[in-house]
XYZ file of C-alpha atoms in Angstrom:
284
model
C 0.000 0.000 0.000
C 2.246 2.758 -1.309
C -0.157 5.086 -3.124
C -3.469 6.845 -2.717
C -4.694 4.985 -5.766
C -3.874 1.688 -4.085
C -5.245 2.599 -0.650
C -8.539 3.720 -2.147
C -8.643 0.555 -4.283
C -9.546 2.591 -7.355
C -8.621 -0.206 -9.749
C -10.999 -2.546 -7.929
C -13.851 -0.056 -7.780
C -13.185 0.833 -4.137
C -14.082 -2.661 -2.890
C -11.257 -2.712 -0.312
C -10.953 1.037 0.233
C -8.891 2.126 3.259
C -8.574 5.533 4.890
C -5.602 5.991 7.217
C -5.589 8.391 10.142
C -1.973 9.423 9.565
C 1.112 8.530 7.529
C 4.879 8.967 7.530
C 7.450 7.938 4.915
C 9.874 5.321 6.224
C 12.911 3.358 5.128
C 12.797 -0.408 5.701
C 16.003 -2.344 6.401
C 17.026 -5.990 6.039
C 14.243 -6.361 3.495
C 13.796 -7.022 -0.182
C 10.521 -7.032 -2.070
C 9.175 -8.460 -5.273
C 6.224 -10.263 -6.823
C 5.556 -13.732 -5.434
C 2.268 -14.126 -3.580
C -0.765 -14.924 -5.809
C -3.279 -12.143 -5.211
C -6.690 -12.760 -3.676
C -8.019 -9.899 -5.835
C -7.278 -11.357 -9.267
C -5.105 -13.606 -11.415
C -1.773 -11.877 -10.832
C 1.077 -11.791 -8.310
C 1.121 -9.388 -5.370
C 4.138 -7.907 -3.635
C 5.909 -9.825 -0.902
C 8.691 -8.816 1.469
C 11.411 -11.047 2.870
C 14.398 -10.449 5.145
C 17.691 -10.212 3.293
C 19.358 -11.974 6.214
C 17.104 -14.743 7.598
C 16.783 -14.881 11.361
C 17.416 -11.142 11.683
C 14.504 -8.739 12.262
C 13.193 -6.398 9.603
C 13.451 -2.845 10.952
C 12.546 0.641 9.755
C 13.617 4.227 10.275
C 11.608 7.436 10.080
C 14.456 8.911 8.022
C 13.222 7.963 4.570
C 16.550 8.849 2.928
C 18.913 6.483 4.719
C 19.245 3.901 1.975
C 16.624 1.295 2.802
C 13.521 0.164 0.955
C 10.928 2.926 0.749
C 7.595 2.443 2.487
C 4.761 4.116 4.355
C 4.022 3.953 8.074
C 0.231 4.140 8.104
C -1.904 4.645 11.210
C -5.436 3.235 11.132
C -8.334 3.396 13.540
C -9.019 0.145 15.329
C -12.338 -0.124 13.487
C -10.400 -0.630 10.245
C -9.027 -3.991 11.433
C -11.631 -6.224 9.707
C -11.196 -4.450 6.374
C -7.405 -4.593 6.631
C -7.617 -8.322 7.373
C -9.911 -9.009 4.417
C -7.707 -6.974 2.116
C -4.696 -9.050 3.172
C -6.575 -12.366 2.761
C -6.589 -12.959 6.523
C -9.733 -14.029 8.367
C -11.170 -10.932 10.138
C -12.389 -13.024 13.072
C -8.884 -14.477 13.549
C -7.392 -10.985 13.430
C -9.928 -9.895 16.049
C -8.864 -12.824 18.263
C -5.233 -11.839 17.835
C -5.950 -8.244 18.837
C -7.947 -9.546 21.798
C -4.984 -11.632 22.977
C -2.762 -8.552 22.832
C -5.360 -6.571 24.785
C -5.519 -9.209 27.506
C -1.729 -9.201 27.719
C -1.856 -5.424 28.176
C 0.275 -4.829 25.081
C -0.125 -3.030 21.775
C -0.456 -5.555 18.951
C 3.010 -4.805 17.570
C 4.698 -5.455 20.929
C 2.694 -8.638 21.408
C 3.796 -9.965 18.015
C 7.382 -8.853 18.598
C 7.559 -11.015 21.728
C 6.554 -14.032 19.601
C 9.092 -13.131 16.912
C 11.871 -12.861 19.492
C 10.881 -16.186 21.065
C 11.048 -17.872 17.640
C 14.394 -16.172 16.788
C 12.804 -14.309 13.872
C 12.392 -17.524 11.936
C 9.403 -16.816 9.689
C 8.063 -20.372 9.590
C 8.520 -20.899 13.343
C 6.740 -17.581 13.924
C 3.834 -18.645 11.719
C 3.633 -21.991 13.485
C 3.529 -20.299 16.893
C 0.686 -18.040 15.756
C -1.150 -21.030 14.295
C -0.932 -22.828 17.639
C -2.103 -19.752 19.518
C -5.026 -18.842 17.231
C -5.999 -22.218 15.772
C -5.737 -20.424 12.429
C -3.269 -19.556 9.719
C -3.684 -18.012 6.311
C -2.332 -19.603 3.127
C -1.028 -16.144 2.232
C -0.129 -13.045 4.190
C 0.088 -12.934 7.972
C 1.049 -10.009 10.226
C 4.653 -9.554 11.344
C 6.161 -6.906 13.638
C 8.644 -4.270 12.482
C 10.525 -2.137 14.998
C 10.632 1.573 14.122
C 13.597 3.649 15.295
C 11.284 6.013 17.218
C 10.366 3.180 19.604
C 7.087 2.112 18.047
C 6.448 -1.340 16.605
C 4.423 -1.500 13.410
C 2.901 -4.519 11.722
C 3.321 -5.570 8.114
C 1.465 -8.205 6.112
C 3.965 -10.478 4.372
C 3.599 -13.831 2.672
C 3.925 -17.317 3.980
C 7.005 -18.038 1.960
C 7.758 -21.150 -0.004
C 8.552 -23.194 3.103
C 5.081 -23.422 4.597
C 2.014 -21.794 6.050
C 2.582 -22.805 9.660
C 0.075 -25.653 9.384
C 0.916 -28.829 7.405
C -2.763 -29.123 6.452
C -2.748 -25.716 4.721
C -0.654 -25.288 1.591
C 0.911 -21.852 1.306
C -0.052 -19.901 -1.800
C 3.569 -19.479 -2.770
C 4.253 -23.219 -2.526
C 1.054 -23.965 -4.451
C 2.250 -21.773 -7.332
C 5.946 -22.757 -6.972
C 6.995 -19.188 -6.149
C 10.274 -20.039 -4.446
C 11.725 -16.537 -4.937
C 10.668 -12.931 -5.439
C 10.165 -11.884 -9.057
C 10.594 -8.662 -10.987
C 7.782 -7.393 -13.185
C 9.610 -8.687 -16.259
C 9.887 -12.158 -14.728
C 6.218 -12.145 -13.721
C 5.233 -11.476 -17.341
C 6.868 -14.768 -18.324
C 5.272 -17.039 -15.742
C 2.667 -19.554 -16.745
C -0.354 -20.326 -14.601
C -4.000 -20.753 -15.477
C -5.957 -17.518 -15.518
C -2.975 -15.157 -15.396
C -4.235 -11.590 -15.814
C -1.559 -9.596 -17.635
C -3.489 -6.322 -17.442
C -4.148 -6.894 -13.749
C -0.437 -7.456 -13.126
C 0.449 -4.229 -14.895
C -2.258 -2.314 -13.017
C -1.181 -3.665 -9.643
C 2.454 -2.814 -10.275
C 1.500 0.713 -11.289
C -0.202 1.148 -7.893
C 3.086 0.333 -6.177
C 5.166 2.626 -8.385
C 2.856 5.594 -7.754
C 4.335 5.853 -4.271
C 7.413 7.270 -5.980
C 5.445 10.427 -6.805
C 5.517 11.213 -3.074
C 9.251 10.657 -2.728
C 8.889 7.079 -1.463
C 11.936 5.186 -2.697
C 10.624 2.666 -5.227
C 13.847 2.548 -7.205
C 14.115 -1.186 -6.529
C 10.756 -1.705 -8.272
C 11.642 0.444 -11.277
C 15.183 -0.815 -11.775
C 16.160 -2.657 -14.932
C 13.293 -1.523 -17.146
C 14.019 -1.514 -20.850
C 11.916 1.142 -22.557
C 11.335 -0.978 -25.645
C 9.911 -3.941 -23.695
C 6.198 -4.384 -24.354
C 5.215 -4.583 -20.692
C 7.118 -1.375 -19.889
C 5.196 0.461 -22.586
C 1.967 -0.970 -21.139
C 3.006 0.125 -17.665
C 3.798 3.653 -18.857
C 0.440 3.848 -20.640
C -1.288 2.822 -17.409
C 0.737 5.170 -15.195
C -0.012 8.356 -17.098
C -3.793 8.589 -16.474
C -3.743 7.436 -12.837
C -0.769 9.633 -11.888
C -2.804 12.723 -12.770
C -5.050 12.415 -9.708
C -2.613 10.689 -7.354
C -1.828 13.637 -5.062
C -5.498 14.300 -4.316
C -6.146 10.586 -3.740
C -3.143 10.331 -1.429
C -4.316 13.251 0.697
C -7.761 11.688 1.005
C -6.425 8.202 1.781
C -3.987 9.410 4.462
C -6.066 12.230 6.048
C -3.264 14.725 5.395
C -3.712 18.379 4.512
C -1.434 20.142 2.056
C 0.735 21.665 4.802
C 1.515 18.361 6.541
C 2.009 16.654 3.198
C 4.582 19.295 2.230
C 6.415 18.861 5.543
C 6.679 15.077 5.300
C 6.940 14.170 1.625
C 9.331 15.310 -1.069
C 9.209 15.494 -4.837
C 12.480 13.561 -5.130
C 12.148 10.504 -7.374
C 14.455 7.608 -8.119
C 16.261 8.013 -11.438
C 14.870 4.713 -12.704
C 11.339 5.877 -11.931
C 11.919 9.263 -13.601
C 12.707 7.509 -16.877
C 9.471 5.551 -16.708
C 7.410 8.626 -15.771
C 8.924 10.501 -18.698
C 7.851 7.670 -20.961
C 4.362 7.963 -19.414
C 4.260 11.715 -20.027
C 4.242 12.539 -16.282
C 6.224 15.612 -15.238
């Protein structure tokens, strides 16, 4: 969720629309991202995030320019929990149980999940298995992991089950089901073969992610390696142009920011690789 267009679910007719209470740009460390997890919203691959160094926590800093992976730290009202869960293909009732367990422990959800991550030595499969035992539930796709922010807060992020398992031997992870044993670039995703693959949906989804770059979020890793003559890059540029036109207004609506706070927090700086694509799309 890197853009107003994506948060408001414009491409899906607003079906999973989210409005955040606040937002800050962040830089995520010990993380790489790419396409891998089959989407619950269509026949294409969604973004996944994995630690670069397994067994070491993913962390983030409020300084968005310190060389990590660009992201957004979004604050939502508690009432948004069911919609967030559904959007991430996680049972809302299980998410409610998880929040209830954190409440009874007297901890914010992020701190509660961090204690589990520490106990399982930040092993993603062991963490999933521990949650499965605790909740009598696991998702075949995304589950919620903690990320420590350098200002002392602990955020949560929805990341995929990975190729190794869902945390329950009876539930096949989506990535294992589709043999997604590694993160893919957009170019690689265009060459995969599975029944019902939606090429236009893949392009549209990827454009949602890249739009975050209009707000200074570092998406250079997602725009790297594009060849302007490649057919899918031309399709992506054609898709980016029209939706970029209204992105600032959508972002302000989706994050509850006014123009003054937006100007204080976000910059117009864009990754060089993204600039080339935006130029191809006719976005200035």
